[in-house]
mmCIF file with all atom_site columns, C-alpha atoms in Angstrom:
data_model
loop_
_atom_site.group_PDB
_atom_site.id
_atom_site.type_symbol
_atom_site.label_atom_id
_atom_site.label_alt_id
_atom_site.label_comp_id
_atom_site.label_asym_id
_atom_site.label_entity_id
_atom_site.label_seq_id
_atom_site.pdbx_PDB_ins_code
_atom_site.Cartn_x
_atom_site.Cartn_y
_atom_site.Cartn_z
_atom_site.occupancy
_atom_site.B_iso_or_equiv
_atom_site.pdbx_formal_charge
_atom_site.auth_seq_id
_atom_site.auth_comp_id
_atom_site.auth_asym_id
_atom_site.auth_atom_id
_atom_site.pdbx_PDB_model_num
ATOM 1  C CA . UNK A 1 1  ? 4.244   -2.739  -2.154  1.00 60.00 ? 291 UNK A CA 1
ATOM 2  C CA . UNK A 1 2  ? 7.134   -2.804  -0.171  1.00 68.00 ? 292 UNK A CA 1
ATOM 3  C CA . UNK A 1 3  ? 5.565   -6.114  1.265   1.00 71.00 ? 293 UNK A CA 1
ATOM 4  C CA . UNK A 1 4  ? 4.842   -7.893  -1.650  1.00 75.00 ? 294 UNK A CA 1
ATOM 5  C CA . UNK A 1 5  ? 8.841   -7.135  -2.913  1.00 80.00 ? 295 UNK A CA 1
ATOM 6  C CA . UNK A 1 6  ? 10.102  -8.734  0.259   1.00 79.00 ? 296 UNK A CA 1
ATOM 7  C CA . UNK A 1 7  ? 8.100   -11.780 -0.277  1.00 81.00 ? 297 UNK A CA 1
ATOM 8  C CA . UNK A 1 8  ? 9.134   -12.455 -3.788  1.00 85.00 ? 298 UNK A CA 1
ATOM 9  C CA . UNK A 1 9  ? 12.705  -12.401 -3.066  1.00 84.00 ? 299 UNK A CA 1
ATOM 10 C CA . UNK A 1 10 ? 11.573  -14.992 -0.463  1.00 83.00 ? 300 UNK A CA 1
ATOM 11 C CA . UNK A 1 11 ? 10.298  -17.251 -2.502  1.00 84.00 ? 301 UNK A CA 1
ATOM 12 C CA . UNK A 1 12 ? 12.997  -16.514 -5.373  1.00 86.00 ? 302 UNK A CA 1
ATOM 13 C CA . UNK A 1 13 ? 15.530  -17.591 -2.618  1.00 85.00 ? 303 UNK A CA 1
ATOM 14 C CA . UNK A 1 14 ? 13.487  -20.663 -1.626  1.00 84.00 ? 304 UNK A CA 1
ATOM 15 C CA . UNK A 1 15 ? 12.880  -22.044 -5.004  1.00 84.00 ? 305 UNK A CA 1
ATOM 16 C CA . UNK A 1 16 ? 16.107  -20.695 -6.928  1.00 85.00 ? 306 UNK A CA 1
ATOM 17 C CA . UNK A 1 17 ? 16.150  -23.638 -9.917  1.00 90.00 ? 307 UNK A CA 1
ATOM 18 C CA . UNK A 1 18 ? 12.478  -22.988 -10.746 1.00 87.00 ? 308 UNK A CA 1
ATOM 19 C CA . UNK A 1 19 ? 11.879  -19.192 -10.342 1.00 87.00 ? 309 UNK A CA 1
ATOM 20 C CA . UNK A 1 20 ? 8.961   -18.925 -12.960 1.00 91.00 ? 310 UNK A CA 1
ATOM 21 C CA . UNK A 1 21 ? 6.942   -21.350 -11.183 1.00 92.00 ? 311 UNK A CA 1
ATOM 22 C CA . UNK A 1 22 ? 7.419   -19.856 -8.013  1.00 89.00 ? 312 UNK A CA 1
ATOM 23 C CA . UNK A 1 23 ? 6.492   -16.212 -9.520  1.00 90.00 ? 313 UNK A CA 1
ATOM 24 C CA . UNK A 1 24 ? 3.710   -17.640 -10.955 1.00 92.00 ? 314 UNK A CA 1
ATOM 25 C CA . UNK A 1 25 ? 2.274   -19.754 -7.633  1.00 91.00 ? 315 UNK A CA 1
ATOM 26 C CA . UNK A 1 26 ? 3.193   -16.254 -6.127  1.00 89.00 ? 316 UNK A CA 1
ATOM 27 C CA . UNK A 1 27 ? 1.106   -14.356 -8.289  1.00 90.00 ? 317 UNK A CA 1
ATOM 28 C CA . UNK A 1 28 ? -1.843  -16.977 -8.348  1.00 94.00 ? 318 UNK A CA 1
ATOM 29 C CA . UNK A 1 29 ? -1.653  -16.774 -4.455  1.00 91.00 ? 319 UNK A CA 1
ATOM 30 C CA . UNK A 1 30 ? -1.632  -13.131 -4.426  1.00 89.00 ? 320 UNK A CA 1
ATOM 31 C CA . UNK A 1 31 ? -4.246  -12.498 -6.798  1.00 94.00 ? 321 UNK A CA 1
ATOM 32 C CA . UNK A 1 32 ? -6.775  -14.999 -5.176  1.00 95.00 ? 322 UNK A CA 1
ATOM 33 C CA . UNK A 1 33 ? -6.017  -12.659 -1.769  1.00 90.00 ? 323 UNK A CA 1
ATOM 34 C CA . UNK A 1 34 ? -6.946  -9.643  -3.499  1.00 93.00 ? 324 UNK A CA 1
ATOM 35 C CA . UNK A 1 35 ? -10.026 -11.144 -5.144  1.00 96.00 ? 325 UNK A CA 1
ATOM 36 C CA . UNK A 1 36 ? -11.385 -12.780 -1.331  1.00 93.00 ? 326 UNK A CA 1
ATOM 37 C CA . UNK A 1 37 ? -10.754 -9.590  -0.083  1.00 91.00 ? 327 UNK A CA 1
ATOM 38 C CA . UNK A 1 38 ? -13.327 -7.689  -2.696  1.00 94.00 ? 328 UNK A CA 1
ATOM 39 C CA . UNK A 1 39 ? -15.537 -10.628 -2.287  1.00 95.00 ? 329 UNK A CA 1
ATOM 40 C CA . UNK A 1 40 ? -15.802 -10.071 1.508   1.00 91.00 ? 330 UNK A CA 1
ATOM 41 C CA . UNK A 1 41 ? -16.059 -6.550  1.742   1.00 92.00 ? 331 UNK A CA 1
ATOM 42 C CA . UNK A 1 42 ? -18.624 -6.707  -0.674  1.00 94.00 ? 332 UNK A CA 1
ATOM 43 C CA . UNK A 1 43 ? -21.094 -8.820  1.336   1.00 94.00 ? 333 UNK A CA 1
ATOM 44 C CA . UNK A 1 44 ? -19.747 -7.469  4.656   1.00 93.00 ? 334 UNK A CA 1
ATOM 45 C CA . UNK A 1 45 ? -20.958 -3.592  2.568   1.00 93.00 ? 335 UNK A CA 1
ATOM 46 C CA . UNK A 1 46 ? -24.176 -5.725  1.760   1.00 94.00 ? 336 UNK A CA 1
ATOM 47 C CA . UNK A 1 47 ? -24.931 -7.232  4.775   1.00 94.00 ? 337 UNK A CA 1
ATOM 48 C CA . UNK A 1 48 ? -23.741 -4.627  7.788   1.00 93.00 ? 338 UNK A CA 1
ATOM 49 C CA . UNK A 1 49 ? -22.654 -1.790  6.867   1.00 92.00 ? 339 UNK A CA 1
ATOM 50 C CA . UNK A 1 50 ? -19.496 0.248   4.827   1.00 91.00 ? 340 UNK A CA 1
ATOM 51 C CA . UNK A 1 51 ? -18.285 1.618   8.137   1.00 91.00 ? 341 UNK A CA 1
ATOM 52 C CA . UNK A 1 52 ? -17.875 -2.046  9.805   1.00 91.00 ? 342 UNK A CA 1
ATOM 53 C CA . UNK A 1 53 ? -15.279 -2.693  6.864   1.00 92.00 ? 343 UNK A CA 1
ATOM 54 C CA . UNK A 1 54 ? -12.423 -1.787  8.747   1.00 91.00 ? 344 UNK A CA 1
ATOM 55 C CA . UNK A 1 55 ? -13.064 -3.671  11.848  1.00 93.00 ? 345 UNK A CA 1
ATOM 56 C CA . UNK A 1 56 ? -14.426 -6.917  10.475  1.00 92.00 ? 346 UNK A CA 1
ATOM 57 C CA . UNK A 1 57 ? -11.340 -6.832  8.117   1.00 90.00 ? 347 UNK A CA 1
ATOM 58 C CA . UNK A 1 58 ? -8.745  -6.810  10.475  1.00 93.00 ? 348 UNK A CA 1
ATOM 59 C CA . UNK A 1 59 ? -10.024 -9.909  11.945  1.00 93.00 ? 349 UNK A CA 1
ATOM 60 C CA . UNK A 1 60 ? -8.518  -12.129 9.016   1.00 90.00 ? 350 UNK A CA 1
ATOM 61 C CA . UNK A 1 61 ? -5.434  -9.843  9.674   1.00 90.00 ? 351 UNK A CA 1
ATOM 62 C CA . UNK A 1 62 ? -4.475  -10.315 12.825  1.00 94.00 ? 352 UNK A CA 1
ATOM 63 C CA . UNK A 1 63 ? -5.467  -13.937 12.660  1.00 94.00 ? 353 UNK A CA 1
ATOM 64 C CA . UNK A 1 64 ? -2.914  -13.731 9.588   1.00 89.00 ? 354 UNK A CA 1
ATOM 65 C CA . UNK A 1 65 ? -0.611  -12.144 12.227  1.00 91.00 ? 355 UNK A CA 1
ATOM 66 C CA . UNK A 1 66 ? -0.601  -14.598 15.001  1.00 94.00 ? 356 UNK A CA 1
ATOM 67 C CA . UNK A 1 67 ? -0.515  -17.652 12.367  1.00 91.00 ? 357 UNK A CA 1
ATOM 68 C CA . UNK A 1 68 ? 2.797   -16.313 10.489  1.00 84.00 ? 358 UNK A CA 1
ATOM 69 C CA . UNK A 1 69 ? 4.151   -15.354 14.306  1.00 88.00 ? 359 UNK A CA 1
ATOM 70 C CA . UNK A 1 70 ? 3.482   -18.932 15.097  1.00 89.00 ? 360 UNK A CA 1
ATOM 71 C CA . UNK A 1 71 ? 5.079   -20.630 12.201  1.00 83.00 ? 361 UNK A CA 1
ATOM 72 C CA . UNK A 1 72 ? 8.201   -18.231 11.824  1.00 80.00 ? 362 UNK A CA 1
ATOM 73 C CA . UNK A 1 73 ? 8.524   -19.312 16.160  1.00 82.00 ? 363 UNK A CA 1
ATOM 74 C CA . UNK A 1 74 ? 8.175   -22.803 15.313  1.00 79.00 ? 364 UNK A CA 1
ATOM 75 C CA . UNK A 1 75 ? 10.487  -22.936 12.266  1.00 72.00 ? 365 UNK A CA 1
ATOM 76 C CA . UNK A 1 76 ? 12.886  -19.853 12.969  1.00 68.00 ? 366 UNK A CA 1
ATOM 77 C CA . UNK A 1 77 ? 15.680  -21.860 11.528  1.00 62.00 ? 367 UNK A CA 1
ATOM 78 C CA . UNK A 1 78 ? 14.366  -23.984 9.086   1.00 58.00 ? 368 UNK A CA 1
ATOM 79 C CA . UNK A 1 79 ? 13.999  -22.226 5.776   1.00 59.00 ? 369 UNK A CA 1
ATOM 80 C CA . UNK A 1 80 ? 16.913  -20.114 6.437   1.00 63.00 ? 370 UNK A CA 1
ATOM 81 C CA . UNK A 1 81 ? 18.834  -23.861 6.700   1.00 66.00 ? 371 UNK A CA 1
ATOM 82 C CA . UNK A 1 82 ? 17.132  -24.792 3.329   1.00 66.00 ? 372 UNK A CA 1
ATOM 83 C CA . UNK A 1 83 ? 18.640  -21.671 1.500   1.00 65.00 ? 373 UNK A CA 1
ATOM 84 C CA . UNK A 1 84 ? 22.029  -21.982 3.053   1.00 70.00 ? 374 UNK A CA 1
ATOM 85 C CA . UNK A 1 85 ? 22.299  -24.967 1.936   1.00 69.00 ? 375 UNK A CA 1
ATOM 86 C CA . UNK A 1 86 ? 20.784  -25.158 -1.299  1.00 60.00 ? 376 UNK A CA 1
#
């Protein structure tokens, strides 16, 4: 929860002259994550088993992790430059 908050005031800061498009890209975005999600566990519950959930699920997570630690490294400055600015 406290996750998904932070991230909309992101991208309320980033796009600031067309908030309801970027609430509703957010929400499409968000949405579609939650709805891969149930679609994987599913067949992972289908195919292995319920208890390998966990593990095969944080495999998208931390490659999630290493991605966003990547990008925010390679453009620390960048979007904070954008907002500044306007």
């Amino acid at each position: 929860m406290i996750i998904g908050l932070g991230m909309q005031v992101k991208v309320l800061a980033l796009a600031p002259d067309a908030t309801d498009v970027a609430m509703s890209l957010f929400s499409g975005i968000f949405n579609l994550g939650i709805g891969a999600g149930a679609l994987v566990g599913n067949q992972i519950s289908l195919h292995v088993s319920m208890s390998a959930i966990g593990y095969l699920g944080a495999i998208p997570a931390a490659i999630a992790l290493v991605w966003s630690v990547l990008i925010f490294r390679k453009w620390p400055v960048a979007l904070e430059e954008r907002v500044n600015n306007g």
